[in-house]
Coordinates of N, CA and C in Angstrom, one line a residue:
Chain A
X142 N -8.6 -6.9 -16.2 CA -7.8 -6.3 -15.3 C -8.1 -5.2 -14.5
X143 N -7.9 -5.2 -13.4 CA -8.4 -3.9 -12.5 C -7.4 -2.9 -12.7
X144 N -8.0 -1.8 -12.9 CA -7.2 -0.5 -13.2 C -7.8 0.5 -12.2
X145 N -6.9 1.3 -11.5 CA -7.2 2.3 -10.6 C -6.6 3.6 -10.9
X146 N -7.4 4.6 -11.2 CA -7.0 5.9 -11.6 C -7.3 7.0 -10.6
X147 N -6.3 7.7 -10.3 CA -6.3 8.8 -9.5 C -6.3 10.2 -10.1
X148 N -6.9 11.0 -9.7 CA -6.7 12.6 -10.2 C -7.1 13.5 -9.2
X149 N -6.5 14.7 -9.2 CA -5.2 14.9 -9.8 C -3.9 14.2 -9.4
X150 N -2.9 14.1 -10.2 CA -1.6 13.4 -9.6 C -0.8 14.1 -8.8
X151 N -1.1 15.6 -9.1 CA -0.3 16.6 -8.1 C -1.2 17.8 -7.9
X152 N -1.1 18.2 -6.7 CA -2.1 19.3 -6.3 C -1.5 20.1 -5.3
X153 N -1.4 21.4 -5.8 CA -0.8 22.4 -4.9 C -1.9 23.4 -4.4
X154 N -2.0 23.6 -3.2 CA -3.2 24.4 -2.7 C -2.9 25.3 -1.5
X155 N -3.7 26.4 -1.4 CA -3.5 27.2 -0.1 C -4.1 26.6 1.0
X156 N -3.6 27.0 2.2 CA -4.1 26.5 3.5 C -5.5 27.2 3.4
X157 N -6.4 26.5 4.2 CA -7.8 27.0 4.3 C -8.9 26.7 3.2
X158 N -8.2 26.2 2.0 CA -9.1 25.8 0.9 C -9.6 24.4 1.1
X159 N -10.6 24.2 0.2 CA -11.2 22.8 0.2 C -10.8 22.3 -1.2
X160 N -10.6 20.9 -1.1 CA -10.5 20.3 -2.5 C -10.8 18.8 -2.4
X161 N -10.8 18.1 -3.6 CA -11.3 16.6 -3.6 C -10.3 15.9 -4.5
X162 N -9.9 14.8 -4.1 CA -9.2 13.9 -4.9 C -10.1 12.8 -5.4
X163 N -10.0 12.3 -6.7 CA -10.8 11.4 -7.1 C -10.0 10.0 -7.3
X164 N -10.9 8.9 -7.2 CA -10.2 7.6 -7.5 C -11.3 6.7 -8.2
X165 N -11.0 6.4 -9.5 CA -12.0 5.6 -10.3 C -11.2 4.3 -10.4
X166 N -12.1 3.3 -10.5 CA -11.6 1.9 -10.7 C -12.5 1.2 -11.7
X167 N -12.0 0.1 -12.3 CA -12.4 -0.3 -13.6 C -13.3 -1.6 -13.4
X168 N -13.3 -2.3 -12.3 CA -14.2 -3.5 -12.1 C -14.8 -3.5 -10.7
X169 N -15.7 -4.3 -10.6 CA -16.3 -4.4 -9.3 C -15.5 -4.8 -8.2
X170 N -15.4 -4.1 -7.1 CA -14.6 -4.2 -5.9 C -15.3 -4.6 -4.7
X171 N -14.6 -5.2 -3.7 CA -15.3 -5.3 -2.4 C -15.0 -4.3 -1.4
X172 N -13.9 -3.6 -1.6 CA -13.4 -2.5 -0.7 C -12.4 -1.6 -1.2
X173 N -12.5 -0.4 -0.7 CA -11.7 0.5 -1.2 C -10.9 1.2 0.0
X174 N -9.5 1.4 -0.2 CA -8.7 2.1 1.0 C -8.1 3.5 0.4
X175 N -8.0 4.2 1.6 CA -7.2 5.4 1.3 C -6.0 5.4 2.2
X176 N -4.8 5.7 1.6 CA -3.6 5.8 2.4 C -3.0 7.0 2.3
X177 N -2.3 7.4 3.4 CA -1.3 8.5 3.3 C 0.0 8.2 3.4
X178 N 1.0 8.7 2.5 CA 2.4 8.4 2.7 C 3.4 9.7 2.7
X179 N 4.0 9.9 3.8 CA 4.8 11.1 3.9 C 6.4 10.7 3.3
X180 N 7.0 11.6 2.8 CA 8.3 11.2 2.1 C 9.1 10.5 2.9
X181 N 9.6 9.3 2.3 CA 10.5 8.4 3.0 C 9.9 7.6 4.2
X182 N 8.5 7.7 4.2 CA 7.9 6.9 5.1 C 7.1 5.7 4.6
X183 N 6.5 5.0 5.4 CA 5.5 3.9 4.8 C 4.1 4.4 4.8
X184 N 3.1 3.6 4.5 CA 1.8 4.0 4.4 C 0.9 4.0 5.5
X185 N 0.2 5.0 5.8 CA -0.6 5.0 6.9 C -2.0 4.9 6.5
X186 N -2.7 3.9 7.0 CA -4.1 3.8 6.7 C -4.9 4.9 7.1
X187 N -5.7 5.3 6.2 CA -6.8 6.5 6.5 C -8.3 6.0 6.6
X188 N -8.6 5.3 5.6 CA -10.1 4.8 5.6 C -10.2 3.5 4.8
X189 N -11.2 2.7 5.2 CA -11.7 1.6 4.4 C -12.9 1.6 4.1
X190 N -13.5 1.5 3.0 CA -14.8 1.8 2.6 C -15.3 0.5 2.0
X191 N -16.3 0.1 2.5 CA -16.9 -1.2 2.3 C -18.1 -1.2 1.4
X192 N -19.0 -0.3 1.3 CA -20.2 -0.5 0.7 C -20.6 0.8 0.0
X193 N -21.7 0.8 -0.9 CA -22.0 1.8 -1.6 C -22.7 2.9 -0.7
X194 N -22.2 4.1 -0.9 CA -22.7 5.1 -0.2 C -21.9 5.4 1.2
X195 N -20.8 4.7 1.5 CA -20.2 4.7 2.7 C -19.5 6.2 2.7
X196 N -19.5 6.6 3.8 CA -18.9 7.9 4.0 C -18.2 7.8 5.4
X197 N -16.8 8.2 5.5 CA -16.0 8.3 6.7 C -15.4 9.6 6.8
X198 N -15.3 9.9 8.0 CA -14.6 11.2 8.3 C -13.6 11.2 9.3
X199 N -12.5 11.7 9.2 CA -11.4 11.8 10.2 C -10.8 13.2 10.2
X200 N -11.2 14.0 11.2 CA -10.6 15.5 11.2 C -10.9 16.2 9.9
X201 N -10.1 16.7 9.1 CA -10.4 17.5 8.0 C -10.5 16.6 6.7
X202 N -10.4 15.3 6.9 CA -10.6 14.4 5.6 C -11.8 13.6 5.7
X203 N -12.4 13.5 4.5 CA -13.7 12.7 4.4 C -13.6 11.9 3.1
X204 N -13.9 10.7 3.3 CA -13.8 9.8 2.1 C -15.2 9.3 1.8
X205 N -15.5 9.0 0.6 CA -16.9 8.5 0.2 C -16.7 7.5 -0.9
X206 N -17.7 6.6 -1.1 CA -17.7 5.5 -2.1 C -18.9 5.6 -2.9
X207 N -18.9 5.4 -4.1 CA -20.1 5.2 -4.9 C -19.6 4.0 -5.8
X208 N -20.1 2.8 -5.4 CA -19.7 1.6 -6.0 C -20.5 1.4 -7.5
X209 N -21.5 2.2 -7.7 CA -22.2 2.0 -8.8 C -21.4 2.9 -10.1
X210 N -20.9 4.0 -9.6 CA -20.0 4.9 -10.4 C -18.5 4.3 -10.4
X211 N -18.1 3.4 -9.5 CA -17.0 3.0 -9.2 C -15.9 4.1 -9.1
X212 N -16.4 4.9 -8.1 CA -15.6 6.1 -7.7 C -15.7 6.4 -6.3
X213 N -14.5 6.8 -5.8 CA -14.3 7.1 -4.5 C -13.7 8.6 -4.4
X214 N -14.0 9.4 -3.5 CA -13.5 10.7 -3.3 C -12.9 10.9 -2.0
X215 N -11.9 11.7 -1.9 CA -11.2 12.1 -0.7 C -11.4 13.7 -0.6
X216 N -12.0 14.1 0.4 CA -12.3 15.7 0.4 C -11.6 16.3 1.4
X217 N -10.9 17.3 1.2 CA -10.1 17.9 2.2 C -10.8 19.2 2.6
X218 N -11.1 19.4 3.9 CA -11.8 20.5 4.2 C -10.6 21.6 4.9
X219 N -10.7 22.9 4.5 CA -9.8 23.9 5.2 C -8.6 23.4 5.4
X220 N -7.8 23.2 4.4 CA -6.5 22.3 4.4 C -5.5 23.1 5.4
X221 N -4.6 22.3 6.0 CA -3.5 22.9 6.7 C -2.3 22.2 6.3
X222 N -1.2 22.8 6.4 CA 0.1 22.4 5.9 C 0.5 21.0 6.2
X223 N 0.0 20.5 7.5 CA 0.3 19.3 8.0 C -0.2 18.1 7.0
X224 N -1.2 18.4 6.3 CA -1.8 17.5 5.2 C -1.0 17.2 4.2
X225 N 0.0 18.0 4.0 CA 0.9 17.8 2.9 C 1.5 16.3 2.8
X226 N 1.3 15.5 1.8 CA 1.6 14.2 1.7 C 1.3 13.6 0.4
X227 N 1.5 12.4 0.1 CA 1.0 11.6 -1.1 C -0.2 10.8 -0.6
X228 N -1.3 10.9 -1.2 CA -2.5 10.0 -0.8 C -2.7 9.1 -2.0
X229 N -2.8 7.8 -1.5 CA -3.2 6.7 -2.4 C -4.5 6.1 -2.2
X230 N -5.2 5.8 -3.4 CA -6.4 5.0 -3.0 C -5.9 3.7 -3.5
X231 N -6.5 2.6 -3.0 CA -6.1 1.2 -3.4 C -7.4 0.5 -3.4
X232 N -7.6 -0.5 -4.3 CA -8.8 -1.3 -4.5 C -8.6 -2.8 -4.5
X233 N -9.5 -3.5 -3.9 CA -9.1 -5.0 -4.0 C -10.3 -5.8 -4.6
X234 N -10.0 -6.9 -5.0 CA -11.2 -7.8 -5.6 C -10.9 -9.1 -4.6
X235 N -11.9 -9.4 -4.0 CA -11.7 -10.5 -3.0 C -11.2 -11.7 -3.6
X236 N -11.9 -12.1 -4.6 CA -11.6 -13.4 -5.2 C -10.2 -13.5 -5.8
X237 N -9.6 -12.5 -6.0 CA -8.2 -12.5 -6.4 C -7.2 -12.3 -5.4
X238 N -7.5 -11.8 -4.2 CA -6.6 -11.6 -3.2 C -5.7 -10.5 -3.4
X239 N -6.0 -9.6 -4.3 CA -5.2 -8.6 -4.8 C -5.6 -7.2 -4.4
X240 N -4.7 -6.3 -4.1 CA -4.8 -5.0 -3.9 C -4.0 -4.1 -4.8
X241 N -4.7 -3.3 -5.5 CA -4.0 -2.6 -6.5 C -4.1 -1.1 -6.2
X242 N -3.0 -0.3 -6.3 CA -2.9 1.0 -5.9 C -3.0 2.0 -7.0
X243 N -3.7 3.2 -6.9 CA -3.6 4.1 -7.8 C -2.2 4.7 -7.9
X244 N -1.9 5.8 -8.8 CA -0.6 6.3 -8.8 C -0.3 7.2 -7.8
X245 N -1.3 7.6 -7.0 CA -1.0 8.6 -5.9 C -1.2 10.1 -6.3
X246 N -1.7 10.8 -5.3 CA -1.8 12.3 -5.6 C -1.0 12.9 -4.5
X247 N 0.0 13.7 -5.2 CA 0.9 14.4 -4.2 C 0.4 15.8 -3.9
X248 N 0.1 15.9 -2.6 CA -0.6 17.1 -2.2 C 0.3 18.1 -1.5
X249 N 0.4 19.2 -2.0 CA 1.4 20.2 -1.4 C 0.5 21.5 -0.9
X250 N 0.4 21.7 0.4 CA -0.3 22.7 0.9 C 0.5 23.8 1.2
X251 N 0.4 25.0 0.8 CA 1.2 26.2 0.8 C 0.7 27.0 2.1
X252 N 1.7 27.3 3.1 CA 1.2 28.0 4.4 C 0.7 29.6 3.8
Chain B
X704 N -2.0 -3.9 19.6 CA -0.8 -3.9 18.8 C -1.1 -4.0 17.4
X705 N -0.8 -2.8 16.7 CA -1.2 -2.8 15.2 C 0.0 -2.6 14.4
X706 N 1.1 -3.2 14.8 CA 2.4 -3.1 14.2 C 2.7 -4.3 13.3
X707 N 3.3 -3.8 12.1 CA 4.0 -4.8 11.2 C 5.5 -4.3 11.2
X708 N 6.4 -5.2 11.8 CA 7.7 -4.9 11.9 C 8.6 -5.4 11.0
X709 N 9.4 -4.5 10.3 CA 10.3 -5.0 9.2 C 11.7 -4.7 9.6
X710 N 12.6 -5.7 9.4 CA 14.1 -5.5 9.5 C 14.8 -6.1 8.2
X711 N 16.0 -5.4 7.8 CA 16.4 -4.4 8.4 C 15.7 -3.0 7.8
X712 N 15.9 -1.9 8.4 CA 15.3 -0.7 7.8 C 16.2 -0.2 6.6
X713 N 17.4 -0.5 6.5 CA 18.2 -0.1 5.4 C 19.0 -1.3 5.1
X714 N 19.3 -1.6 3.8 CA 20.3 -2.7 3.3 C 20.9 -2.4 2.1
X715 N 22.3 -2.4 2.2 CA 23.0 -2.4 0.9 C 23.6 -3.6 0.6
X716 N 23.5 -4.1 -0.6 CA 23.9 -5.4 -1.0 C 24.6 -5.4 -2.4
X717 N 25.5 -6.3 -2.6 CA 26.1 -6.3 -3.9 C 25.3 -7.3 -4.7
X718 N 25.6 -7.4 -6.1 CA 24.8 -8.0 -7.0 C 25.1 -9.5 -6.8
X719 N 26.1 -9.9 -6.2 CA 26.4 -11.4 -5.8 C 25.9 -11.9 -4.4
X720 N 25.5 -10.9 -3.7 CA 25.1 -11.2 -2.3 C 23.9 -12.0 -2.2
X721 N 23.7 -12.7 -1.0 CA 22.4 -13.2 -0.6 C 22.1 -12.6 0.7
X722 N 20.8 -12.0 0.6 CA 20.4 -11.4 1.9 C 18.9 -11.8 2.2
X723 N 18.4 -11.4 3.3 CA 16.8 -11.5 3.4 C 16.3 -10.4 4.1
X724 N 14.9 -10.1 3.7 CA 14.2 -9.1 4.5 C 13.2 -9.8 5.3
X725 N 13.0 -9.4 6.5 CA 12.1 -10.0 7.6 C 11.0 -9.1 7.9
X726 N 9.8 -9.8 8.1 CA 8.6 -9.0 8.5 C 7.9 -9.9 9.5
X727 N 7.3 -9.2 10.6 CA 6.7 -9.9 11.6 C 5.5 -9.0 12.1
X728 N 4.4 -9.8 12.5 CA 3.1 -9.2 12.9 C 2.5 -10.2 13.9
X729 N 2.0 -9.6 15.0 CA 1.4 -10.3 16.0 C 0.0 -10.0 16.2
X730 N -0.6 -9.7 15.0 CA -2.2 -9.3 15.2 C -3.0 -10.5 14.9
X731 N -2.5 -11.7 14.6 CA -3.3 -12.9 14.1 C -3.7 -12.7 12.7
X732 N -3.1 -11.9 12.1 CA -3.5 -11.8 10.7 C -3.1 -13.0 9.8
X733 N -3.9 -13.5 8.9 CA -3.6 -14.5 8.1 C -3.2 -14.3 6.8
X734 N -3.2 -13.0 6.1 CA -2.9 -12.7 5.0 C -1.7 -11.5 5.1
X735 N -0.6 -12.0 4.4 CA 0.5 -11.2 4.5 C 1.1 -10.8 2.9
X736 N 1.8 -9.8 2.8 CA 2.1 -9.2 1.5 C 3.5 -8.6 1.4
X737 N 4.0 -8.9 0.2 CA 5.3 -7.9 -0.2 C 4.8 -7.0 -1.1
X738 N 5.2 -5.8 -1.0 CA 5.1 -4.8 -2.1 C 6.4 -4.2 -2.4
X739 N 6.7 -3.7 -3.6 CA 7.9 -3.0 -4.0 C 7.4 -1.7 -4.4
X740 N 8.2 -0.6 -3.8 CA 7.8 0.8 -4.2 C 9.0 1.4 -4.7
X741 N 9.1 1.9 -5.9 CA 10.1 3.0 -6.4 C 9.8 4.4 -6.0
X742 N 10.8 5.2 -6.0 CA 10.6 6.5 -5.7 C 9.5 7.2 -6.5
X743 N 8.5 7.9 -5.9 CA 7.5 8.6 -6.6 C 6.5 7.7 -7.3
X744 N 6.5 6.5 -7.1 CA 5.5 5.5 -7.7 C 4.6 4.9 -6.5
X745 N 3.5 4.3 -7.0 CA 2.7 3.6 -6.1 C 3.3 2.2 -5.7
X746 N 2.9 1.6 -4.5 CA 3.5 0.3 -4.4 C 3.0 -0.6 -5.4
X747 N 3.8 -1.6 -5.7 CA 3.3 -2.6 -6.5 C 3.3 -4.1 -5.9
X748 N 2.3 -4.7 -6.0 CA 2.2 -6.1 -5.4 C 3.3 -7.0 -6.0
X749 N 3.9 -7.7 -5.0 CA 4.9 -8.7 -5.4 C 4.3 -10.1 -5.1
X750 N 3.9 -10.4 -3.8 CA 3.4 -11.7 -3.3 C 2.4 -11.5 -2.4
X751 N 1.5 -12.4 -2.4 CA 0.5 -12.6 -1.3 C 0.5 -14.0 -0.7
X752 N 0.6 -14.0 0.6 CA 0.4 -15.3 1.3 C -0.8 -15.3 2.1
X753 N -1.7 -16.4 1.9 CA -3.0 -16.4 2.7 C -2.8 -17.7 3.4
X754 N -3.0 -17.7 4.8 CA -3.0 -18.9 5.6 C -1.7 -19.6 5.3
X755 N -0.5 -18.9 5.3 CA 0.9 -19.5 5.1 C 1.0 -20.1 3.8
X756 N 0.3 -20.1 2.8 CA 0.4 -20.5 1.5 C 0.4 -19.4 0.4
X757 N 1.5 -19.5 -0.5 CA 1.6 -18.6 -1.4 C 0.3 -18.4 -2.4
X758 N -0.4 -17.4 -2.3 CA -1.5 -17.2 -3.0 C -1.3 -16.5 -4.4
X759 N -0.5 -15.5 -4.3 CA -0.2 -14.8 -5.6 C 1.2 -14.4 -5.6
X760 N 1.7 -14.7 -7.0 CA 3.0 -14.3 -7.4 C 2.8 -13.5 -8.5
X761 N 3.1 -12.2 -8.4 CA 2.8 -11.3 -9.6 C 4.1 -11.3 -10.5
X762 N 4.3 -12.5 -11.1 CA 5.5 -12.6 -12.1 C 6.7 -12.0 -11.6
X763 N 7.0 -12.2 -10.4 CA 8.2 -11.7 -9.8 C 9.4 -12.6 -10.2
X764 N 10.5 -11.9 -10.5 CA 11.8 -12.7 -11.1 C 12.1 -13.7 -9.8
X765 N 12.8 -14.7 -10.2 CA 13.1 -15.8 -9.3 C 14.2 -15.3 -8.2
X766 N 14.8 -14.3 -8.6 CA 15.8 -13.7 -7.7 C 15.3 -13.2 -6.4
X767 N 13.9 -13.1 -6.4 CA 13.1 -12.8 -5.2 C 12.4 -14.1 -4.8
X768 N 12.7 -14.5 -3.5 CA 12.1 -15.8 -3.2 C 11.4 -15.5 -1.7
X769 N 10.2 -15.6 -1.7 CA 9.4 -15.3 -0.4 C 9.3 -16.6 0.4
X770 N 9.0 -16.5 1.7 CA 9.0 -17.6 2.5 C 8.0 -17.2 3.8
X771 N 7.1 -18.1 4.0 CA 6.3 -17.9 5.1 C 6.5 -18.9 6.2
X772 N 7.4 -18.8 7.1 CA 7.7 -19.8 8.1 C 6.5 -20.2 9.0
X773 N 5.8 -19.3 9.5 CA 4.7 -19.4 10.2 C 3.6 -18.1 10.2
X774 N 2.7 -18.2 10.7 CA 1.5 -17.2 10.6 C 1.9 -15.7 11.0
X775 N 3.1 -15.7 11.7 CA 3.5 -14.2 12.2 C 4.7 -13.8 11.3
X776 N 5.3 -14.6 10.5 CA 6.6 -14.2 9.9 C 6.4 -14.4 8.4
X777 N 7.2 -13.4 7.7 CA 7.1 -13.4 6.4 C 8.5 -13.0 5.9
X778 N 9.3 -13.7 5.1 CA 10.6 -13.3 4.6 C 10.8 -13.1 3.1
X779 N 11.5 -12.4 2.7 CA 11.8 -12.2 1.3 C 13.4 -12.5 1.2
X780 N 13.7 -13.5 0.5 CA 15.2 -13.8 0.3 C 15.6 -13.4 -1.0
X781 N 16.8 -12.7 -1.0 CA 17.1 -12.0 -2.2 C 18.6 -12.6 -2.6
X782 N 18.6 -12.7 -3.9 CA 19.9 -13.3 -4.5 C 20.1 -12.9 -5.8
X783 N 21.5 -12.3 -6.1 CA 21.6 -11.9 -7.5 C 20.8 -10.9 -7.8
X784 N 20.7 -9.8 -7.1 CA 19.7 -8.7 -7.5 C 20.5 -7.8 -8.5
X785 N 19.6 -7.0 -9.1 CA 20.3 -6.0 -10.0 C 20.0 -4.6 -9.4
X786 N 20.8 -3.6 -10.0 CA 20.7 -2.2 -9.4 C 19.4 -1.8 -9.4
X787 N 18.6 -2.1 -10.6 CA 17.2 -1.6 -10.8 C 16.2 -2.3 -9.7
X788 N 16.6 -3.2 -9.0 CA 15.9 -3.7 -7.8 C 16.0 -2.9 -6.6
X789 N 16.8 -2.0 -6.7 CA 16.8 -0.9 -5.4 C 15.5 -0.2 -5.2
X790 N 14.9 -0.1 -4.2 CA 13.6 0.3 -3.9 C 13.3 0.2 -2.4
X791 N 12.1 0.7 -2.1 CA 11.4 0.4 -0.7 C 10.6 -0.8 -0.8
X792 N 10.9 -1.9 0.1 CA 10.2 -3.0 0.0 C 9.2 -3.0 1.3
X793 N 8.0 -3.1 1.1 CA 7.0 -2.9 2.2 C 6.2 -4.3 2.4
X794 N 6.1 -4.5 3.6 CA 5.4 -5.8 4.1 C 4.1 -5.2 4.6
X795 N 3.1 -6.1 4.4 CA 1.9 -5.6 5.0 C 1.1 -7.0 5.4
X796 N 0.0 -6.8 6.3 CA -0.9 -7.7 6.6 C -2.2 -7.4 6.9
X797 N -3.1 -8.3 6.8 CA -4.6 -8.0 7.0 C -5.2 -9.4 7.6
X798 N -6.5 -9.2 8.2 CA -7.1 -10.4 8.6 C -7.5 -11.2 7.4
X799 N -8.0 -12.5 7.7 CA -8.3 -13.3 6.5 C -9.5 -12.7 5.8
X800 N -9.8 -13.1 4.6 CA -10.7 -12.5 3.7 C -12.2 -12.8 4.0
X801 N -12.4 -13.4 5.0 CA -13.8 -13.8 5.3 C -14.3 -12.5 6.1
X802 N -13.5 -11.8 6.8 CA -13.8 -10.7 7.5 C -14.4 -9.4 6.8
X803 N -14.8 -8.5 7.3 CA -15.2 -7.3 6.6 C -14.5 -6.3 7.3
X804 N -14.2 -5.2 6.5 CA -13.5 -4.0 6.9 C -12.1 -4.3 7.4
X805 N -11.6 -5.1 6.5 CA -10.1 -5.5 6.7 C -9.3 -4.3 6.4
X806 N -8.6 -3.8 7.5 CA -7.5 -2.8 7.3 C -6.3 -3.5 6.9
X807 N -5.7 -2.9 6.1 CA -4.2 -3.5 5.7 C -3.2 -2.7 6.3
X808 N -2.4 -3.3 7.2 CA -1.5 -2.6 8.0 C -0.1 -2.9 7.3
X809 N 0.7 -1.6 7.0 CA 2.0 -1.7 6.4 C 3.1 -1.5 7.5
X810 N 4.1 -2.2 7.2 CA 5.3 -2.0 8.0 C 6.0 -0.7 7.4
X811 N 7.2 -0.4 8.2 CA 7.8 0.9 7.9 C 8.7 0.8 6.6
X812 N 8.9 -0.5 6.2 CA 9.5 -0.7 4.9 C 11.0 -0.9 5.2
X813 N 11.7 -1.6 4.1 CA 13.1 -1.9 4.1 C 13.7 -1.3 2.9
X814 N 14.6 -0.2 3.1 CA 15.1 0.3 2.0 C 16.3 -0.4 1.5
X815 N 16.2 -0.9 0.2 CA 17.2 -1.8 -0.4 C 18.0 -0.9 -1.5
X816 N 19.2 -1.0 -1.4 CA 20.2 -0.5 -2.4 C 21.0 -1.7 -2.8
X817 N 21.0 -1.9 -4.2 CA 21.8 -2.8 -4.8 C 23.0 -2.2 -5.6
X818 N 24.2 -2.6 -5.3 CA 25.3 -1.8 -5.7 C 26.0 -2.8 -6.7

């Protein structure tokens, strides 16, 4: 059974600091997703990572994937208050047509 | 157009009512999903339709009944729900599984309250 673990589950940080959210998964996967969710809102797609060594960047966020370690990271550079949200990683197994979410990381950036 | 449209946005229903949630996408996606999300929890997969056929049912109680009338529409019929079924119901879609880099697009969700 596929398990997806994120850590930390809650993160409070100062503006201007850097930090990394980790996503571990338990079985071989075809692709990994990162989503952002604001309170009371739906999920916004941030990144889709397909292959070992994939790195994608958008603004202050950068995601990477190590399929051998079954690990993805979401790195936040020089955080700003607007990045406060819950961030989910999600992993799928093509043969099962399933996408399983991690528990989410609630990020609170203090001005 | 990368929209997944869900209606209604908010629904309050009694335990004896029958209601439906609707989802529509016009991106030509052939995989559509229903997720349930409780407050401060991750979305939980309920159903997957692939090419308009039910591909996955994650042991969802029969009081939830999905329907895929065509490739653009996905419904979730609700009957005899319980208060613990109150949650945000998210519809999502993606291209078929032979493609690469499939992004899964989520709708805004339907907030369901069962009283």
